[in-house]
Tab-separated table of C-alpha atoms in Angstrom:
chain	number	residue	atom	x	y	z
A	1	MET	CA	-27.747	-4.985	20.359
A	2	ASP	CA	-28.440	-5.352	16.653
A	3	THR	CA	-25.073	-5.400	14.858
A	4	ARG	CA	-26.351	-6.619	11.488
A	5	ILE	CA	-25.550	-4.715	8.306
A	6	ALA	CA	-28.596	-2.569	7.537
A	7	ARG	CA	-27.407	-0.389	4.654
A	8	ALA	CA	-24.657	-0.306	2.048
A	9	SER	CA	-23.466	1.977	-0.718
A	10	LEU	CA	-20.885	1.858	-3.484
A	11	THR	CA	-19.490	5.022	-5.069
A	12	HIS	CA	-17.261	5.289	-8.135
A	13	VAL	CA	-14.835	8.219	-7.854
A	14	VAL	CA	-12.142	9.600	-10.143
A	15	VAL	CA	-9.444	11.660	-8.411
A	16	PRO	CA	-6.638	13.294	-10.432
A	17	TYR	CA	-3.032	12.794	-9.468
A	18	LYS	CA	-0.985	15.872	-8.788
A	19	GLU	CA	1.083	17.083	-11.714
A	20	GLY	CA	4.158	14.910	-12.185
A	21	ARG	CA	2.641	11.881	-10.426
A	22	GLY	CA	0.601	8.991	-11.742
A	23	ALA	CA	1.086	8.538	-15.469
A	24	ASN	CA	4.564	10.030	-15.432
A	25	ARG	CA	5.651	7.433	-12.865
A	26	GLY	CA	4.377	4.381	-14.704
A	27	GLN	CA	1.247	4.209	-12.553
A	28	GLY	CA	-1.243	4.250	-15.407
A	29	PRO	CA	-3.556	7.133	-16.386
A	30	PRO	CA	-3.309	10.600	-14.772
A	31	GLN	CA	-6.145	9.879	-12.352
A	32	ARG	CA	-7.036	7.182	-9.858
A	33	GLU	CA	-10.359	5.414	-10.424
A	34	SER	CA	-11.608	3.768	-7.260
A	35	LEU	CA	-14.736	2.395	-5.659
A	36	LEU	CA	-15.654	3.388	-2.106
A	37	LEU	CA	-17.779	0.908	-0.158
A	38	THR	CA	-19.749	1.732	2.993
A	39	LEU	CA	-21.434	-0.857	5.233
A	40	GLU	CA	-23.678	0.599	7.935
A	41	ASP	CA	-25.246	-1.183	10.894
A	42	ALA	CA	-28.542	-0.333	12.579
A	43	HIS	CA	-26.781	2.005	15.028
A	44	GLY	CA	-25.257	4.182	12.322
A	45	ARG	CA	-21.706	2.826	12.530
A	46	ILE	CA	-20.172	2.849	9.058
A	47	GLY	CA	-17.367	0.603	7.856
A	48	LEU	CA	-15.304	1.917	4.940
A	49	GLY	CA	-13.606	-0.068	2.192
A	50	GLU	CA	-11.775	0.853	-0.998
A	51	CYS	CA	-11.375	-0.974	-4.290
A	52	SER	CA	-8.391	0.446	-6.194
A	53	PRO	CA	-7.180	-2.119	-8.734
A	54	PRO	CA	-3.401	-1.938	-9.193
A	55	TYR	CA	-1.914	-0.659	-12.422
A	56	PHE	CA	0.931	-2.597	-13.966
A	57	GLY	CA	2.945	-0.112	-15.951
A	58	PRO	CA	2.454	2.550	-18.618
A	59	GLY	CA	-0.637	2.186	-20.752
A	60	SER	CA	-2.225	-0.439	-18.542
A	61	THR	CA	-5.750	-0.080	-17.246
A	62	ALA	CA	-7.610	-1.405	-14.263
A	63	ASP	CA	-11.089	-2.733	-14.970
A	64	ILE	CA	-13.218	-0.718	-12.570
A	65	GLN	CA	-16.344	-1.721	-14.503
A	66	SER	CA	-15.727	-5.405	-13.775
A	67	ASP	CA	-15.243	-4.646	-10.080
A	68	TRP	CA	-18.402	-2.533	-10.019
A	69	SER	CA	-20.434	-5.266	-11.715
A	70	ALA	CA	-19.102	-7.957	-9.407
A	71	LEU	CA	-19.812	-5.977	-6.245
A	72	THR	CA	-23.258	-4.707	-7.231
A	73	GLY	CA	-24.435	-7.978	-8.766
A	74	SER	CA	-24.691	-10.273	-5.750
A	75	VAL	CA	-21.900	-9.460	-3.312
A	76	ILE	CA	-23.164	-6.310	-1.607
A	77	PRO	CA	-26.857	-7.327	-1.552
A	78	SER	CA	-25.899	-10.626	0.107
A	79	LEU	CA	-24.296	-8.742	3.013
A	80	LEU	CA	-27.519	-7.044	4.077
A	81	ASP	CA	-28.958	-8.318	7.371
A	82	GLN	CA	-25.761	-10.304	8.006
A	83	GLN	CA	-23.478	-9.956	11.002
A	84	PRO	CA	-20.075	-8.587	9.950
A	85	GLY	CA	-18.332	-11.521	11.656
A	86	SER	CA	-15.076	-11.366	13.599
A	87	LEU	CA	-11.422	-10.536	12.999
A	88	ASP	CA	-10.513	-14.146	12.255
A	89	SER	CA	-13.729	-14.893	10.401
A	90	PRO	CA	-15.296	-11.925	8.585
A	91	THR	CA	-18.585	-12.647	6.836
A	92	VAL	CA	-18.096	-14.206	3.404
A	93	PRO	CA	-20.582	-12.772	0.887
A	94	ALA	CA	-22.069	-14.560	-2.091
A	95	GLY	CA	-19.713	-14.791	-5.069
A	96	TRP	CA	-16.574	-14.279	-2.967
A	97	ALA	CA	-14.498	-16.871	-4.849
A	98	GLN	CA	-15.063	-15.083	-8.174
A	99	LEU	CA	-14.512	-11.590	-6.811
A	100	PRO	CA	-11.444	-9.692	-8.134
A	101	LEU	CA	-8.804	-9.143	-5.466
A	102	ALA	CA	-9.184	-5.371	-5.223
A	103	ALA	CA	-12.955	-5.785	-4.810
A	104	ARG	CA	-12.298	-8.329	-2.052
A	105	ALA	CA	-10.083	-5.758	-0.360
A	106	ALA	CA	-12.998	-3.301	-0.303
A	107	VAL	CA	-15.407	-5.781	1.276
A	108	ASP	CA	-12.862	-7.136	3.743
A	109	GLY	CA	-11.757	-3.654	4.779
A	110	ALA	CA	-15.307	-2.372	5.304
A	111	LEU	CA	-16.234	-5.436	7.366
A	112	LEU	CA	-13.164	-5.159	9.600
A	113	ASP	CA	-13.688	-1.424	10.060
A	114	LEU	CA	-17.262	-2.118	11.161
A	115	ILE	CA	-16.148	-4.985	13.437
A	116	ALA	CA	-13.587	-2.701	15.109
A	117	GLN	CA	-16.226	-0.043	15.738
A	118	GLN	CA	-18.617	-2.585	17.204
A	119	GLU	CA	-15.814	-3.778	19.502
A	120	HIS	CA	-15.009	-0.146	20.431
A	121	CYS	CA	-11.378	-0.272	19.341
A	122	GLY	CA	-9.248	1.131	16.549
A	123	LEU	CA	-8.677	-0.934	13.430
A	124	ALA	CA	-4.955	-1.136	14.203
A	125	GLN	CA	-5.712	-2.445	17.689
A	126	LEU	CA	-8.150	-5.002	16.281
A	127	LEU	CA	-5.455	-6.269	13.907
A	128	GLY	CA	-2.918	-6.582	16.753
A	129	ALA	CA	-1.024	-3.281	16.623
A	130	SER	CA	2.332	-3.197	18.373
A	131	ARG	CA	2.925	0.546	17.906
A	132	GLU	CA	1.130	3.853	18.409
A	133	ARG	CA	2.921	5.465	15.490
A	134	ILE	CA	4.877	4.290	12.465
A	135	GLU	CA	7.581	5.842	10.359
A	136	ALA	CA	6.474	7.046	6.945
A	137	GLY	CA	9.122	5.368	4.880
A	138	VAL	CA	11.793	5.271	7.603
A	139	GLU	CA	10.850	8.770	8.451
A	140	ALA	CA	9.578	10.165	5.152
A	141	SER	CA	10.682	8.700	1.822
A	142	VAL	CA	10.468	9.670	-1.835
A	143	TRP	CA	10.553	7.403	-4.902
A	144	LEU	CA	12.754	8.755	-7.671
A	145	ASP	CA	12.516	7.232	-11.117
A	146	THR	CA	15.560	6.926	-13.360
A	147	HIS	CA	17.023	10.239	-14.504
A	148	PRO	CA	19.101	10.942	-17.625
A	149	THR	CA	22.173	11.982	-15.629
A	150	ILE	CA	23.526	11.878	-12.102
A	151	VAL	CA	23.190	15.665	-11.893
A	152	ASP	CA	19.480	15.366	-12.730
A	153	LEU	CA	19.031	12.754	-10.004
A	154	LEU	CA	20.762	14.850	-7.346
A	155	ARG	CA	18.858	17.944	-8.420
A	156	ALA	CA	15.555	16.044	-8.083
A	157	MET	CA	16.482	14.912	-4.562
A	158	GLU	CA	17.364	18.365	-3.265
A	159	PRO	CA	13.880	19.869	-2.703
A	160	HIS	CA	12.861	16.792	-0.720
A	161	ARG	CA	15.968	17.002	1.429
A	162	GLN	CA	14.979	20.582	2.217
A	163	GLU	CA	11.597	19.220	3.369
A	164	GLY	CA	13.382	16.967	5.840
A	165	ILE	CA	13.062	13.759	3.826
A	166	ARG	CA	15.731	11.279	4.925
A	167	ALA	CA	14.987	8.177	2.863
A	168	PHE	CA	15.052	7.867	-0.921
A	169	VAL	CA	14.215	4.975	-3.192
A	170	ILE	CA	16.400	5.222	-6.301
A	171	ALA	CA	15.161	3.419	-9.405
A	172	ILE	CA	17.915	1.932	-11.560
A	173	GLU	CA	18.223	0.452	-15.023
A	174	PRO	CA	21.143	-0.891	-17.085
A	175	GLY	CA	23.538	1.973	-17.728
A	176	ARG	CA	22.075	4.070	-14.911
A	177	ASP	CA	22.743	2.090	-11.783
A	178	LEU	CA	25.896	1.746	-9.675
A	179	ALA	CA	27.345	5.219	-10.353
A	180	PHE	CA	23.960	6.832	-9.698
A	181	VAL	CA	23.527	5.085	-6.341
A	182	GLU	CA	27.150	5.852	-5.380
A	183	ALA	CA	26.564	9.533	-6.123
A	184	ALA	CA	23.340	9.608	-4.084
A	185	CYS	CA	25.041	7.941	-1.118
A	186	SER	CA	28.021	10.300	-1.302
A	187	HIS	CA	26.118	13.535	-1.920
A	188	CYS	CA	23.440	12.760	0.699
A	189	ALA	CA	25.498	11.038	3.373
A	190	GLU	CA	22.872	11.773	6.026
A	191	CYS	CA	20.164	10.003	3.992
A	192	LEU	CA	19.015	6.410	3.766
A	193	ILE	CA	19.049	5.019	0.225
A	194	ALA	CA	17.077	2.058	-1.094
A	195	VAL	CA	17.367	0.658	-4.620
A	196	ASP	CA	14.535	-0.444	-6.927
A	197	ALA	CA	15.781	-2.502	-9.882
A	198	LYS	CA	12.252	-3.082	-11.226
A	199	ALA	CA	13.258	-6.581	-12.460
A	200	ARG	CA	15.274	-4.954	-15.261
A	201	TYR	CA	18.267	-7.247	-14.788
A	202	SER	CA	19.109	-10.943	-15.025
A	203	PRO	CA	21.173	-13.467	-13.033
A	204	SER	CA	24.172	-12.524	-15.192
A	205	ASP	CA	24.127	-9.150	-13.384
A	206	ALA	CA	24.645	-10.650	-9.919
A	207	GLU	CA	28.008	-8.895	-9.556
A	208	LEU	CA	26.272	-5.507	-9.877
A	209	PHE	CA	24.090	-6.324	-6.880
A	210	ARG	CA	27.121	-7.462	-4.874
A	211	ARG	CA	28.699	-4.068	-5.543
A	212	LEU	CA	25.472	-2.280	-4.614
A	213	ASP	CA	25.421	-4.351	-1.427
A	214	ALA	CA	28.774	-2.827	-0.448
A	215	LEU	CA	27.092	0.614	-0.389
A	216	ASP	CA	24.830	-0.596	2.458
A	217	PRO	CA	21.437	0.359	1.008
A	218	LEU	CA	18.244	-0.163	3.010
A	219	TRP	CA	17.097	-2.834	0.557
A	220	ILE	CA	17.228	-3.820	-3.094
A	221	ALA	CA	13.852	-4.427	-4.738
A	222	ASP	CA	13.223	-6.834	-7.605
A	223	PRO	CA	16.732	-7.503	-8.970
A	224	TRP	CA	15.314	-9.716	-11.727
A	225	ASP	CA	12.220	-11.720	-12.688
A	226	SER	CA	10.721	-13.263	-9.562
A	227	ALA	CA	9.996	-16.461	-11.503
A	228	ASP	CA	13.638	-17.336	-10.765
A	229	LEU	CA	13.111	-17.922	-7.051
A	230	ASP	CA	16.109	-20.239	-6.728
A	231	GLY	CA	18.423	-17.650	-8.289
A	232	LEU	CA	17.053	-14.890	-6.078
A	233	ALA	CA	17.373	-17.072	-2.986
A	234	GLN	CA	21.024	-17.688	-3.883
A	235	LEU	CA	21.643	-13.967	-4.389
A	236	GLN	CA	19.971	-13.163	-1.062
A	237	ARG	CA	22.287	-15.609	0.728
A	238	GLU	CA	25.261	-13.711	-0.730
A	239	LEU	CA	24.037	-10.227	0.258
A	240	VAL	CA	23.874	-8.454	3.584
A	241	THR	CA	21.231	-6.103	2.157
A	242	PRO	CA	17.656	-7.453	2.214
A	243	ILE	CA	16.137	-8.208	-1.160
A	244	CYS	CA	12.557	-6.953	-1.336
A	245	LEU	CA	10.062	-8.900	-3.465
A	246	ASP	CA	6.326	-8.807	-4.045
A	247	ALA	CA	4.861	-11.573	-1.871
A	248	THR	CA	1.605	-12.162	-3.729
A	249	ASP	CA	2.972	-15.673	-4.338
A	250	PRO	CA	3.698	-17.167	-0.868
A	251	GLU	CA	6.472	-19.287	-2.405
A	252	VAL	CA	8.601	-16.135	-2.350
A	253	ILE	CA	8.511	-16.473	1.427
A	254	ARG	CA	8.636	-20.244	1.742
A	255	ARG	CA	11.723	-20.463	-0.484
A	256	LYS	CA	13.400	-17.489	1.206
A	257	ALA	CA	13.984	-15.625	-2.029
A	258	CYS	CA	14.048	-12.376	-0.038
A	259	ARG	CA	14.315	-11.010	3.481
A	260	LEU	CA	11.651	-8.359	2.956
A	261	ALA	CA	8.233	-9.381	1.622
A	262	ARG	CA	6.283	-6.555	-0.033
A	263	ILE	CA	2.593	-6.536	0.919
A	264	GLU	CA	-0.050	-4.480	-0.909
A	265	LEU	CA	-3.584	-4.939	0.392
A	266	GLN	CA	-5.274	-4.381	-2.978
A	267	ARG	CA	-3.148	-7.031	-4.706
A	268	LEU	CA	-3.743	-9.596	-1.958
A	269	GLY	CA	-7.478	-9.167	-1.482
A	270	GLY	CA	-7.495	-7.192	1.751
A	271	LEU	CA	-6.449	-7.151	5.358
A	272	THR	CA	-7.391	-10.740	6.184
A	273	ALA	CA	-5.243	-12.213	3.410
A	274	ALA	CA	-2.430	-9.804	4.298
A	275	ARG	CA	-2.507	-10.926	7.952
A	276	HIS	CA	-2.073	-14.539	6.869
A	277	LEU	CA	0.922	-13.568	4.727
A	278	HIS	CA	2.363	-11.456	7.563
A	279	ASN	CA	2.189	-14.455	9.899
A	280	LEU	CA	3.730	-16.793	7.305
A	281	ALA	CA	6.619	-14.363	6.799
A	282	ALA	CA	7.154	-14.146	10.561
A	283	GLU	CA	7.351	-17.950	10.761
A	284	HIS	CA	10.157	-17.864	8.158
A	285	GLN	CA	11.915	-14.920	9.838
A	286	ILE	CA	11.224	-12.632	6.888
A	287	GLY	CA	10.090	-9.062	7.503
A	288	CYS	CA	7.269	-7.306	5.665
A	289	GLN	CA	7.273	-4.067	3.712
A	290	VAL	CA	3.896	-2.357	3.458
A	291	ALA	CA	3.205	-0.495	0.215
A	292	THR	CA	0.307	1.011	-1.718
A	293	GLY	CA	-0.539	1.377	-5.412
A	294	PRO	CA	-1.040	4.228	-4.354
A	295	GLU	CA	-4.619	4.167	-3.066
A	296	LEU	CA	-6.907	6.941	-1.944
A	297	GLY	CA	-7.364	7.751	1.729
A	298	VAL	CA	-9.365	4.694	2.822
A	299	GLY	CA	-6.882	2.227	1.375
A	300	LEU	CA	-3.946	4.216	2.757
A	301	ALA	CA	-5.489	4.359	6.255
A	302	GLN	CA	-5.957	0.570	6.196
A	303	SER	CA	-2.343	0.083	5.116
A	304	ILE	CA	-1.141	2.339	7.931
A	305	ALA	CA	-3.163	0.297	10.433
A	306	PHE	CA	-1.711	-2.917	9.005
A	307	ALA	CA	1.828	-1.514	9.171
A	308	THR	CA	1.575	-1.410	12.976
A	309	LEU	CA	1.776	-5.212	13.130
A	310	PRO	CA	4.969	-6.534	14.748
A	311	ASN	CA	6.540	-8.108	11.655
A	312	CYS	CA	6.050	-5.041	9.440
A	313	LYS	CA	9.645	-3.837	9.358
A	314	ASP	CA	9.563	-1.318	6.528
A	315	PRO	CA	6.716	1.149	5.834
A	316	SER	CA	8.569	2.953	3.036
A	317	GLY	CA	5.714	2.341	0.594
A	318	LEU	CA	3.453	4.655	2.613
A	319	ALA	CA	3.170	8.408	2.145
A	320	PRO	CA	0.416	10.965	2.834
A	321	SER	CA	-2.290	11.203	0.182
A	322	SER	CA	-1.266	14.811	-0.420
A	323	ARG	CA	1.938	13.571	-2.089
A	324	TRP	CA	-0.140	11.936	-4.787
A	325	PHE	CA	-3.614	13.354	-5.183
A	326	VAL	CA	-5.232	16.751	-5.600
A	327	GLU	CA	-7.764	15.854	-2.882
A	328	ASP	CA	-7.900	13.709	0.217
A	329	LEU	CA	-11.336	12.072	0.533
A	330	LEU	CA	-11.093	11.647	4.310
A	331	ARG	CA	-11.498	13.790	7.388
A	332	PRO	CA	-9.310	14.176	9.196
A	333	SER	CA	-6.933	13.915	6.270
A	334	ILE	CA	-3.943	11.586	6.533
A	335	ASP	CA	-0.896	13.695	7.297
A	336	LEU	CA	2.394	13.228	9.061
A	337	ASP	CA	2.439	13.919	12.792
A	338	ASP	CA	3.341	17.564	13.560
A	339	GLN	CA	4.825	16.488	16.888
A	340	SER	CA	6.911	13.660	15.378
A	341	PRO	CA	8.068	14.699	11.889
A	342	GLY	CA	8.258	11.790	9.466
A	343	PHE	CA	5.786	9.633	11.391
A	344	PHE	CA	2.136	8.690	11.039
A	345	ARG	CA	0.273	8.685	14.347
A	346	ILE	CA	-2.246	5.852	14.602
A	347	PRO	CA	-5.826	7.090	15.199
A	348	THR	CA	-7.285	6.332	18.620
A	349	ARG	CA	-10.969	6.576	17.710
A	350	ALA	CA	-12.885	3.374	16.978
A	351	GLY	CA	-12.506	1.711	13.587
A	352	LEU	CA	-10.491	3.244	10.785
A	353	GLY	CA	-10.301	6.551	12.642
A	354	HIS	CA	-11.437	8.583	9.629
A	355	LEU	CA	-14.726	9.513	7.967
A	356	LEU	CA	-15.462	10.207	4.321
A	357	ASP	CA	-15.399	13.895	3.415
A	358	LEU	CA	-18.779	13.716	1.677
A	359	PRO	CA	-18.639	17.070	-0.169
A	360	CYS	CA	-15.229	16.069	-1.536
A	361	VAL	CA	-16.496	12.607	-2.512
A	362	HIS	CA	-19.460	14.171	-4.316
A	363	GLN	CA	-17.119	16.456	-6.225
A	364	HIS	CA	-15.257	13.459	-7.691
A	365	GLN	CA	-18.196	11.067	-7.899
A	366	VAL	CA	-19.071	9.352	-11.184
A	367	ARG	CA	-21.967	7.199	-9.935
A	368	THR	CA	-23.301	5.690	-6.750
A	369	GLU	CA	-25.738	2.961	-5.729
A	370	SER	CA	-27.312	2.177	-2.363
A	371	TRP	CA	-29.021	-0.789	-0.737
A	372	GLY	CA	-30.876	-1.563	2.470
A	373	ARG	CA	-33.418	-0.393	4.989
A	374	THR	CA	-34.324	3.270	5.332
A	375	GLY	CA	-34.768	4.636	8.804
């Protein structure tokens, strides 16, 4: 059976965030610019990948043009007539070493999706899934940025509590921290509260985090600059609560600066790199938190599949696309399980378990380019 890659396409889409998301949450502009990659074999099986470069705060931009140029220049053409490879050794295209990480994530994801289909299994099963469903943020969760007053914070939480949301991530900053978290824990005693410090503090604020620890939050993210790994490792030894840190630098794991390593596929270069980090964290007895930027449906579906791995302890960075974007580019769309509220059910069909909603993609398409054999 011919399993070589016969055709490929790359599509640039721009999908608006819902009102109140995106730019207002420090995620960059009010729309998500992404590239959707398809790799098709001679039997019509299509692997999907997504390139969604992360934004790093207000006013920042992701260079989609650079990713487009890198992928269309030599990378995608070099994949034609190649075998997609295997789970442990996906095909490496020309120019891989120079490819931006988010563009790598697109190629890696499309290859693994195609490999899973050719092996007649779901992507999660190919990766080594240990679960048939995962919690969406310890049941469902909502990120809440800093609010001017405690009353504003509690008021913002209330509609989500009415939806059945149990877990909240409360952002803090100097002057709006301990009292705000205390109020959230007291007012919403049935809820699970996590704390995101956004690296807004310094080692001189260690006592604050000891007092937050006494409130028994789920985790505390980014207490201060992660360049101070020794200081963070010392703080983690003093706390019962896991510290959660971005694990792009594996030294965060090796030096045990946290007990929860945050993994984002786009920032790491895809599923293969994330698997290596997952295994390294497991060796050091550190759990993984799976998060998104957020991405569109393809990237989210890959993150959900990855979150089924045994050392992924916290999926609170995952939420249905409908929380973020005006459109979901997949069918079926990614929603929480009606039979198990607060959970994602892992698709059972081969590969990613979703197809592109082509009319929806066309609606948001900026440009597209195709390669390969016809017929």
